[in-house]
Short mmCIF file of C-alpha atoms and ligand atoms in Angstrom, two decimals:
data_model
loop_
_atom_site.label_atom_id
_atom_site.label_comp_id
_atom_site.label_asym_id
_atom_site.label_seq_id
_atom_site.Cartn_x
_atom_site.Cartn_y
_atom_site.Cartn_z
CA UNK C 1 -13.53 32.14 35.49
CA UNK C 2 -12.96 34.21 32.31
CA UNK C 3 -10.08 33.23 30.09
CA UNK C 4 -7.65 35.88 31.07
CA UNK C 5 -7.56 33.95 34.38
CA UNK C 6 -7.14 30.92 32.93
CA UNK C 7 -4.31 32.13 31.25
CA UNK C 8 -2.73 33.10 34.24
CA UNK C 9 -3.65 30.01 36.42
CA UNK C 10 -2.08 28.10 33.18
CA UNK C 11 1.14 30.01 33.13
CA UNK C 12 1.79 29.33 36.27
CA UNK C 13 0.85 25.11 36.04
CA UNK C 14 2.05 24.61 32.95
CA UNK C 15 5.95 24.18 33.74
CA UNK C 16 5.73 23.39 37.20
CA UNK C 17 3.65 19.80 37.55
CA UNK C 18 4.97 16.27 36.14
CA UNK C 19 2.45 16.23 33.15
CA UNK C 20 4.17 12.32 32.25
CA UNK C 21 2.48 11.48 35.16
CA UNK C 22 -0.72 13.03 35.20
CA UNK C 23 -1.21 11.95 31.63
CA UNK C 24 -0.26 8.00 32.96
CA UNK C 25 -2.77 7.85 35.86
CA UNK C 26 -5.19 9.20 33.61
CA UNK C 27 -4.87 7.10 31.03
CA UNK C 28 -4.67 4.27 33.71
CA UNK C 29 -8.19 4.84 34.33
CA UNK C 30 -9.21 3.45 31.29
CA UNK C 31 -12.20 4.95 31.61
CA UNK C 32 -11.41 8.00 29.28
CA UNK C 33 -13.11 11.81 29.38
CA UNK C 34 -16.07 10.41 29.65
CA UNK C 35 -15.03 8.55 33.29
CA UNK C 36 -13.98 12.28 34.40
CA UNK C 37 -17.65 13.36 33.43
CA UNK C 38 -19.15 10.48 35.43
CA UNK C 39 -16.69 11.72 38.64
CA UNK C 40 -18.40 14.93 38.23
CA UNK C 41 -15.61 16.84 38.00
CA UNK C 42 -16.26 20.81 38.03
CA UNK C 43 -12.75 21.76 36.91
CA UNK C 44 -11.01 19.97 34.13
CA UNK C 45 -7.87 18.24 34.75
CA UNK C 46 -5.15 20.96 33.82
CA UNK C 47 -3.77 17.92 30.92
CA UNK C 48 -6.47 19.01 29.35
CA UNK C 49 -5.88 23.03 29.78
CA UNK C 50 -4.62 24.85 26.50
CA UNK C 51 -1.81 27.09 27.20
CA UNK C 52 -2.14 30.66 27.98
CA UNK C 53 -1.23 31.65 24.60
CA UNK C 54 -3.67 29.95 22.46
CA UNK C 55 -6.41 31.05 25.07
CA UNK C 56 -5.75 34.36 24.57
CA UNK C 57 -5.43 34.13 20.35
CA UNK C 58 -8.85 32.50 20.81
CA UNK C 59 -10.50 35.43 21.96
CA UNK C 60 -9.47 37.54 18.95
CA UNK C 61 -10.87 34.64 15.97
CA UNK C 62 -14.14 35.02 15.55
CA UNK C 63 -16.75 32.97 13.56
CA UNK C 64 -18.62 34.02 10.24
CA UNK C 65 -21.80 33.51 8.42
CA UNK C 66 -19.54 31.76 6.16
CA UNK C 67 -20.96 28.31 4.97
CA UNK C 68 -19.09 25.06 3.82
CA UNK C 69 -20.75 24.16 0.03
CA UNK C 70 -23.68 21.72 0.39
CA UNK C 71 -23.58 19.48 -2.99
CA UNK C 72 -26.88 17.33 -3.91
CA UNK C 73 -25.55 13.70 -5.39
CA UNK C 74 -28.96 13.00 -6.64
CA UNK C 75 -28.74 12.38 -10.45
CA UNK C 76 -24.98 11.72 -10.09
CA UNK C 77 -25.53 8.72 -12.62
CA UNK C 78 -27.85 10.97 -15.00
CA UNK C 79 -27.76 14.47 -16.17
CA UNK C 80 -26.54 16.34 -13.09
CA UNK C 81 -22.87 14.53 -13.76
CA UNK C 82 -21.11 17.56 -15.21
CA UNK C 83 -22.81 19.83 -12.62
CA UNK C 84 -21.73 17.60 -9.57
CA UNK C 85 -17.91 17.69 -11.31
CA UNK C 86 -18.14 21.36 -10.90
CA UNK C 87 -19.37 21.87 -7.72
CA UNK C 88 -16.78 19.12 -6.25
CA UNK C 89 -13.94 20.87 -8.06
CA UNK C 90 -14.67 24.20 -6.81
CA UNK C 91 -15.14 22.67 -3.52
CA UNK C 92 -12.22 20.68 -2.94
CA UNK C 93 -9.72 23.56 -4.55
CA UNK C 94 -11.24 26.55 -2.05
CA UNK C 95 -12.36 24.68 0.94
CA UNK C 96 -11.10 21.39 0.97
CA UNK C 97 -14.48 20.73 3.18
CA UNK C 98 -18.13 20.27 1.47
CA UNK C 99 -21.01 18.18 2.91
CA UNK C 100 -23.08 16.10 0.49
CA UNK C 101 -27.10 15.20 0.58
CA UNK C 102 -28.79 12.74 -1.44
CA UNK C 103 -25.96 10.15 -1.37
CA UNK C 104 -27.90 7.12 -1.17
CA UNK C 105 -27.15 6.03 2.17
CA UNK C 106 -30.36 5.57 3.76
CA UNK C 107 -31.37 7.76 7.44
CA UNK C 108 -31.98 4.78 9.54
CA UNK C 109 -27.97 3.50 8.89
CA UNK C 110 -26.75 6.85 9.46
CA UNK C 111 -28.73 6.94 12.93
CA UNK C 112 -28.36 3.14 14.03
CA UNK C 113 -24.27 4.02 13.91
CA UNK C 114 -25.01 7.42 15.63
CA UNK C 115 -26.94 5.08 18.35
CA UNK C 116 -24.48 2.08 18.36
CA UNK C 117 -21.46 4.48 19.26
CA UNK C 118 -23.66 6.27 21.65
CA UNK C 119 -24.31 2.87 23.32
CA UNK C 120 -20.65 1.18 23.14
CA UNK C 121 -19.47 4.45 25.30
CA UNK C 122 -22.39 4.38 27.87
CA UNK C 123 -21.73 0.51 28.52
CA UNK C 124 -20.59 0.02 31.73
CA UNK C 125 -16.67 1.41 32.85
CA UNK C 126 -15.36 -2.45 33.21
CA UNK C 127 -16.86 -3.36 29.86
CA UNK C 128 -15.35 -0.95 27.47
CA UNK C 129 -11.93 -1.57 29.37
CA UNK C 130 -11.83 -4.92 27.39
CA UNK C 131 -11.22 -2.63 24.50
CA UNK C 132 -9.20 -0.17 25.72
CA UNK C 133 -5.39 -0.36 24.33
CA UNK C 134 -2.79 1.54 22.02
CA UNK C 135 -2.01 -1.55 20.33
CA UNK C 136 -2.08 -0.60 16.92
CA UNK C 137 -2.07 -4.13 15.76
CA UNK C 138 -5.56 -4.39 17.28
CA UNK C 139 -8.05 -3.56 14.34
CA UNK C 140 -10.22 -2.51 17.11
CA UNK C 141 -9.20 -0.35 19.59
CA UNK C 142 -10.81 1.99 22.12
CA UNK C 143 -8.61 4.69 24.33
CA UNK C 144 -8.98 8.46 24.69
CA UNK C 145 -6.94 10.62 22.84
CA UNK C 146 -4.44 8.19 20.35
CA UNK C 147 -1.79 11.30 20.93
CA UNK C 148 -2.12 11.18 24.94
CA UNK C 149 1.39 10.51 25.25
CA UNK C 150 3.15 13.29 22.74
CA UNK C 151 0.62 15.99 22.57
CA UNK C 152 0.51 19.37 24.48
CA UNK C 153 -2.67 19.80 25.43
CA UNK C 154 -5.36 16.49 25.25
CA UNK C 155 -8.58 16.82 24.14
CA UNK C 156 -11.99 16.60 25.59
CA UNK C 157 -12.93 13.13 23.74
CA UNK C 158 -12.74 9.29 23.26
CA UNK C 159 -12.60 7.39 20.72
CA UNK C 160 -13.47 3.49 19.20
CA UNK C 161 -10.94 2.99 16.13
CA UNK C 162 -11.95 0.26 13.83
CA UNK C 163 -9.24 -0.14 11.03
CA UNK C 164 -8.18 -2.11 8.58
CA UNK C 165 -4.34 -1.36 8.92
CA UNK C 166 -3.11 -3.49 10.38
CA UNK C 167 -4.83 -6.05 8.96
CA UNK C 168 -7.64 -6.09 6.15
CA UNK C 169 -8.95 -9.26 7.25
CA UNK C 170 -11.81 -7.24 10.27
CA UNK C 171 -13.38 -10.56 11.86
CA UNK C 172 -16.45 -9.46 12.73
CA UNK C 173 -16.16 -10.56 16.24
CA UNK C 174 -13.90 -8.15 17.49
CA UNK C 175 -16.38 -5.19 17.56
CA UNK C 176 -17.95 -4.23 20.12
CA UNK C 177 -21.12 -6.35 20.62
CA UNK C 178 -23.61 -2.83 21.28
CA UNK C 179 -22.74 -1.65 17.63
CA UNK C 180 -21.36 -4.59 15.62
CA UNK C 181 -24.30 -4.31 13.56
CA UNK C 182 -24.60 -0.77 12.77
CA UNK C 183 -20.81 -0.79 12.46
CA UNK C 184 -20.63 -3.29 10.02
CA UNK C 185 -23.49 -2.02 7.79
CA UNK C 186 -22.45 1.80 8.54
CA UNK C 187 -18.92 0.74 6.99
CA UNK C 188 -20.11 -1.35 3.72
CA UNK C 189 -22.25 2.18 2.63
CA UNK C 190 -20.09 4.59 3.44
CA UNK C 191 -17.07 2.32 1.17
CA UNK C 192 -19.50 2.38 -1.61
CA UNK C 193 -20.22 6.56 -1.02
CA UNK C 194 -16.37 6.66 -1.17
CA UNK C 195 -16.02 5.13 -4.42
CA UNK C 196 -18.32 7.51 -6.08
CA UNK C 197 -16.62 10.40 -4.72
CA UNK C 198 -12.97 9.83 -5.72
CA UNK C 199 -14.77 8.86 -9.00
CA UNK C 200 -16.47 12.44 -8.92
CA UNK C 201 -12.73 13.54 -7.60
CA UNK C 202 -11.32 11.66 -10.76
CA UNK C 203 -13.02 13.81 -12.89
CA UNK C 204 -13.03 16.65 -11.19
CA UNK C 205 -8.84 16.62 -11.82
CA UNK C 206 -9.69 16.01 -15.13
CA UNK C 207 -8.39 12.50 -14.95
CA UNK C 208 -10.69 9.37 -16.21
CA UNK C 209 -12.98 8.42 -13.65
CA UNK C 210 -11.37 5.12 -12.55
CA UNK C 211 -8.44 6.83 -12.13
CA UNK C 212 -8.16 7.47 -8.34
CA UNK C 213 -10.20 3.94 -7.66
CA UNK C 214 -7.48 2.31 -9.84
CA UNK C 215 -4.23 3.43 -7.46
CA UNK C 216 -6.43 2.03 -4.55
CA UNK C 217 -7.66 4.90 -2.75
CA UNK C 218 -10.61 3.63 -0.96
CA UNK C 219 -9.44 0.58 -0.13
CA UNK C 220 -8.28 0.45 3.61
CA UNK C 221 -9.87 2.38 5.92
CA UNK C 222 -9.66 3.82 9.42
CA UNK C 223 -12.98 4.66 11.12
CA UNK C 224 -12.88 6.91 14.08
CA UNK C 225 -16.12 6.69 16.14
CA UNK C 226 -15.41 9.58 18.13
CA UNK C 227 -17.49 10.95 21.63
CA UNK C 228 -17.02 14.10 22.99
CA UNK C 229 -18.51 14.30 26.52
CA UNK C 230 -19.99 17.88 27.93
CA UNK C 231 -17.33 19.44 29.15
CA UNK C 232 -17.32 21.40 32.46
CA UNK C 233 -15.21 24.08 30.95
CA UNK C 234 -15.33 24.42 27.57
CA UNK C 235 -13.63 27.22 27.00
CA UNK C 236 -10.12 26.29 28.64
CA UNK C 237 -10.02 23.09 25.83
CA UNK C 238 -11.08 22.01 22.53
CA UNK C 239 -12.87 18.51 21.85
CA UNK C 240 -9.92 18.12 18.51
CA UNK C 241 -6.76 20.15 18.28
CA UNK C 242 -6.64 21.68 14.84
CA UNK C 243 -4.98 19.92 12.51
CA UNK C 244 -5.73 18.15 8.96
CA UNK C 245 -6.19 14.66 8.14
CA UNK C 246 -3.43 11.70 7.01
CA UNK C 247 -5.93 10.21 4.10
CA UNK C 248 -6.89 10.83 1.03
CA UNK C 249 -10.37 11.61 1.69
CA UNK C 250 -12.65 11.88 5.13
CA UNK C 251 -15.97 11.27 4.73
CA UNK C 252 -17.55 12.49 8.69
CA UNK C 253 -20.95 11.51 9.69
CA UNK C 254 -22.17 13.47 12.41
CA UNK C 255 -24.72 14.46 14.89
CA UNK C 256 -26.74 17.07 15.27
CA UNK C 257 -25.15 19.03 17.94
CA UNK C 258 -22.04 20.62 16.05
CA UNK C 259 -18.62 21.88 17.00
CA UNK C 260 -16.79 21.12 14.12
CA UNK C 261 -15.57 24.58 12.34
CA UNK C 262 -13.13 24.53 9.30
CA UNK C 263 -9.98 27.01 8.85
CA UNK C 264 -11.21 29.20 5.68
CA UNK C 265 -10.06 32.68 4.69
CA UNK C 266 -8.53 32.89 7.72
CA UNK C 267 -11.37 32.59 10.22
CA UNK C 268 -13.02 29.48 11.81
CA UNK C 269 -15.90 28.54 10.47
CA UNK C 270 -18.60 25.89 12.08
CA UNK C 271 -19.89 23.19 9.75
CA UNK C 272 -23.31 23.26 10.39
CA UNK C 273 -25.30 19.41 10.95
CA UNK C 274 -27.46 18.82 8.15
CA UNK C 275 -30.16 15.65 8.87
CA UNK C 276 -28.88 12.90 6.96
CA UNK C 277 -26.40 14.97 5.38
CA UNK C 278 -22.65 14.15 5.81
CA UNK C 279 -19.15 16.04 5.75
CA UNK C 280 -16.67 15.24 3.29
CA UNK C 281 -13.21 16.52 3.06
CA UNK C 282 -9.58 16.37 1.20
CA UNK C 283 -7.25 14.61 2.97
CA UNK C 284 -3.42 14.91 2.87
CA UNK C 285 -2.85 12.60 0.60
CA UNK C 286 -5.04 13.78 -2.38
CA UNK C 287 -3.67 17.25 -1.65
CA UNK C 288 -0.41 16.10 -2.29
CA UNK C 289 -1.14 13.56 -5.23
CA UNK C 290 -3.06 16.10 -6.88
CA UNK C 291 -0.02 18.41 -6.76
CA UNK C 292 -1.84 21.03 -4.16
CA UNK C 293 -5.11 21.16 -6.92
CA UNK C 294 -6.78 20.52 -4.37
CA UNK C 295 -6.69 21.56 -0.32
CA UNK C 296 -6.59 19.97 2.71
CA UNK C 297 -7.40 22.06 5.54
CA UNK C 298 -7.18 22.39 9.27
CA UNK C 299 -10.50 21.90 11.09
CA UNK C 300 -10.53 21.09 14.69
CA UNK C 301 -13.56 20.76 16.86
CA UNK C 302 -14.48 22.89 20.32
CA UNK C 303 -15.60 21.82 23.52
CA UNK C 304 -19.19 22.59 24.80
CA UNK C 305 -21.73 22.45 27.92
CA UNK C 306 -24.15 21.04 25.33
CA UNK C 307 -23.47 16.74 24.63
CA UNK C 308 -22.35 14.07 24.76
CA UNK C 309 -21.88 14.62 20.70
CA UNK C 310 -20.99 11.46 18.45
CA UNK C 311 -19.02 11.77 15.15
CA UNK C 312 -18.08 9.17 12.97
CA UNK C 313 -14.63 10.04 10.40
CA UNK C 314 -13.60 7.94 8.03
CA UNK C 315 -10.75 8.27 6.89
CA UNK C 316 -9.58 6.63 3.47
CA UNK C 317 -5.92 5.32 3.21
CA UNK C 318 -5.42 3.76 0.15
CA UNK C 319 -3.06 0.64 0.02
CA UNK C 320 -1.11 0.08 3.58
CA UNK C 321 -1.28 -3.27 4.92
CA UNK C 322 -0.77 -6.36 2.38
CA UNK C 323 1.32 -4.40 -0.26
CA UNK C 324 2.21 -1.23 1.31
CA UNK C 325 2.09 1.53 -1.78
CA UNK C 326 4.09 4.70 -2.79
CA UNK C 327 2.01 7.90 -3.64
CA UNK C 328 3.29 11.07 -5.11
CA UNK C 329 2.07 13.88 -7.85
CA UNK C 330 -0.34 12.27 -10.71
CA UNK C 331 1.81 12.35 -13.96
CA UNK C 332 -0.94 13.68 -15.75
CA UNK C 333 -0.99 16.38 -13.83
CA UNK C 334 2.73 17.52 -13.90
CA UNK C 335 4.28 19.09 -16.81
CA UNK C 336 7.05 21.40 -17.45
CA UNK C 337 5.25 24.28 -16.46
CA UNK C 338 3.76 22.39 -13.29
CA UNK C 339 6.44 20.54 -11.99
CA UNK C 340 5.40 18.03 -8.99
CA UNK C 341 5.68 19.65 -5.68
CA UNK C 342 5.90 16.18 -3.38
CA UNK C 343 8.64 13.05 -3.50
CA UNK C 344 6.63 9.45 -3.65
CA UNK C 345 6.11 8.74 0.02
CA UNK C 346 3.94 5.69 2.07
CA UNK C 347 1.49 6.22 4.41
CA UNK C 348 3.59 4.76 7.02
CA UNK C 349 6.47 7.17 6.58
CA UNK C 350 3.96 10.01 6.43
CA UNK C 351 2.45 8.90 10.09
CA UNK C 352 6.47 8.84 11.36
CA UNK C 353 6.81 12.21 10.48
CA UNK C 354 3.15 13.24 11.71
CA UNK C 355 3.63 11.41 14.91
CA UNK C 356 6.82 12.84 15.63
CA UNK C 357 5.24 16.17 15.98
CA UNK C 358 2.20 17.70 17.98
CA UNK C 359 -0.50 17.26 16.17
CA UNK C 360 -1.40 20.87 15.79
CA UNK C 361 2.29 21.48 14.56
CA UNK C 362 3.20 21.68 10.63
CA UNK C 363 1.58 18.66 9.15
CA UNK C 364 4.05 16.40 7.50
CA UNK C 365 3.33 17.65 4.19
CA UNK C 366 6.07 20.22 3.82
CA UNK C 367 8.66 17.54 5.02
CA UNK C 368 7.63 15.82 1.87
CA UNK C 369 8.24 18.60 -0.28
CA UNK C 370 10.88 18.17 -3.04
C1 OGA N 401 -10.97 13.92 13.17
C2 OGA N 401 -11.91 15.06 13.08
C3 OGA N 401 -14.07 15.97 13.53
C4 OGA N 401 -15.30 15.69 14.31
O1 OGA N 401 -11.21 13.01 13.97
O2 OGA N 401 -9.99 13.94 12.40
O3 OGA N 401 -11.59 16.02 12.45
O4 OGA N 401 -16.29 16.39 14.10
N1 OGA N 401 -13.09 14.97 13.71
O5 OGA N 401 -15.28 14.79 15.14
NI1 NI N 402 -9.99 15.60 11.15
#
C-alpha cells in the first residue's frame, strides 16, 4: 500500500472508531508493540496510524548529507580544553544535537546495557508484566508508550523507565533481574560523563565550570531504555513522535541500527551510530536557563523493517524529588541589553503543561515565556 492510500484508509478510520477503547485493550495486553510483533500482525493496529495529513507532509521532507558534529573528549583534562569549549558551544547553539567519542566509558558497558535491555524485553510475556504499570511512583516502570492515553497517534516502541523522581533512594532490587547489572554500572558512568559535560557546558556559556554542577543539574535522572520492534509498516508510523526533551541535557546511547534524525535547517536529518560513540543533546531546560544560547531541538525517531533497535536516553533533571528546585535565565547571562526570556519554573510544572498537550504539539517552553 503506498501512502496516498493510507491516507485515505486513515481519513476515513480516524473519526469513526472508539480509539479510548482500542488504546485500553491494547494497553491491557501488557505485552506492548513488541506482543503485536510476536502475534504476527501484517497490518498495524490503526492506534498506531499517523493521520492522513502528516503522511502526506512526509513525503515532501527529505533527508540530507547533513551530519550532527562528532566531538573527541580525549584530552578534555589537558590541552584540548579550550578546543572541546568551542566545539560544544558551536554545537549546542546550531544543533542542539552532537555525539561525543573518547568519553571514557569503556565498549563492553556500553554493549552489556545494549544486551541487558535487549534481554529484559525478550523475557517471557508473563515476566515483564510484573513490571508493567503507569505508576509514576514506581522508580521502575515498564509500559509502551508513557503518552498512550493523551497522544494522537502511538508509537511503534516500549519502554523500561528507571528514575530517580520519585524517589532518589533506587534499591537495587527493583530492576529487572536480566539487566540489573549492566543497568546499574551503565548508570554510575554515564552520571560521571554528565558531569563533565555540563562542566564543558559551564564554560562553554562562559560561566565557571562548576557552575551548572552547582544548581544541581545532573543530579536526578530519568533513564529511558527504549525498544523499537520491526515494524510491519513502517511507513504509516514513527518509532518517537517528534518532539524535544523535558531535561537539561540527554545523553542517548544507541545501537547500531539508526532511526533517530534531528530537525536542522529545516530538514530531518538521521544521526548516524557511531561504535562506542554516544548522542548528546540540549534539553529544555538548559535552553531556557541559558536564555535560548543554546537550542533544544525536535528529533523524533522512524519506524523500520530492519530491528528490534535498543536505545538508551538519559535524561538529566536537575533537583525534583527531596527539595523540588526553581530554574529560570542564569543572571550572568541577562543584562539590560539581554533581558531573560523565561519566568523561574519547576520541573513538575513544566511536565503539567507538557502533559497537557500532544507531545508533538508546542513544547511547554513558550508557555513559560515572560
Ligand atoms: C526520547 C528519544 C530517541 C531514540 O526517548 O526522548 O528521543 O533514539 N529517543 O530512541
Ligand atoms: Ni528525545
Amino acid at each position: 500500500m503506498d501512502i496516498s492510500d493510507a491516507s485515505r484508509t486513515t481519513t476515513q478510520t480516524v473519526t469513526d472508531y472508539d480509539r479510548a477503547k482500542e488504546v485500553q485493550a491494547f494497553d491491557d495486553t501488557k505485552a506492548g508493540v513488541k506482543g503485536l510483533v510476536d502475534a504476527g500482525i501484517v497490518n498495524i493496529p490503526r492506534i498506531f496510524i499517523r493521520p492522513p495529513e502528516e503522511l502526506v507532509e512526509e513525503l515532501t521532507s527529505h533527508q540530507t548529507n547533513f551530519q550532527v558534529p562528532v566531538i573527541d573528549l580525549d584530552g578534555v583534562r589537558g590541552n584540548n580544553l579550550e578546543e572541546i569549549v568551542d566545539q560544544v558551544r558551536a554545537a549546542a547553539e546550531t544543533w542542539g544535537f552532537f555525539q561525543v567519542v573518547n568519553h571514557g566509558i569503556p565498549l563492553n558497558v556500553l554493549e552489556e546495557m545494549i544486551e541487558g535491555i535487549s534481554k529484559f524485553n525478550e523475557l517471557d510475556v508473563e515476566l515483564k508484566k510484573e513490571f508493567y504499570t503507569r505508576d509514576q511512583t514506581r522508580n521502575v516502570r515498564f509500559n509502551s508508550n508513557f503518552d498512550l492515553h493523551y497522544s494522537r497517534t502511538a508509537n511503534w516502541r516500549d519502554t523500561l523507565t528507571i528514575s530517580t523522581l520519585a524517589s532518589t533512594n533506587l534499591d537495587p532490587n527493583e530492576y529487572p533481574e536480566v539487566c540489573r547489572d549492566a543497568a546499574r554500572e551503565y548508570i554510575k558512568n554515564v552520571t560521571k560523563l554528565a558531569e563533565t559535560l555540563f562542566e564543558l557546558l559551564s564554560l562553554a556559556l562562559g560561566l565557571k565550570a562548576e557552575h551548572l554542577l552547582e544548581i544541581g543539574c545532573p543530579k536526578e535522572y530519568i533513564l529511558l531504555c527504549q525498544y523499537y520492534p520491526p515494524c510491519p509498516q513502517p511507513d504509516l508510523t514513527l518509532g518517537a513522535t517528534g518532539h524535544s526533551d523535558p531535561s537539561f541535557l540527554t545523553i542517548l546511547l544507541q545501537d547500531q541500527i539508526g532511526g533517530l534524525q534531528v530537525f536542522h535547517d529545516n530538514q530531518w536529518v538521521g544521526v548516524q551510530p557511531i561504535v562506542g560513540g554516544l548522542v548528546v543533546n540540549i534539553g529544555d531546560f538548559l535552553q531556557i536557563i541559558s536564555n535560548d544560547k543554546f537550542k533544544s531541538v525536535k528529533h523524533r525517531v522512524v519506524a523500520s523493517h530492519v530491528g528490534p533497535r535498543v536505545s538508551v536516553p538519559c535524561f538529566f533533571m536537575g533537583h525534583n524529588a527531596e527539595i523540588p528546585k526553581s530554574y529560570g535565565p542564569i543572571k550572568e547571562l541577562t543584562s539590560a541589553e539581554n533581558p531573560p526570556i523565561y519566568r523561574d519554573f519547576r520541573a513538575s510544572e513544566y511536565f503539567s503543561k507538557r502533559f497537557s498537550t500532544v507531545l508533538d504539539d508546542n513544547s511547554p517552553l513558550h508557555q513559560l515565556k515572560l
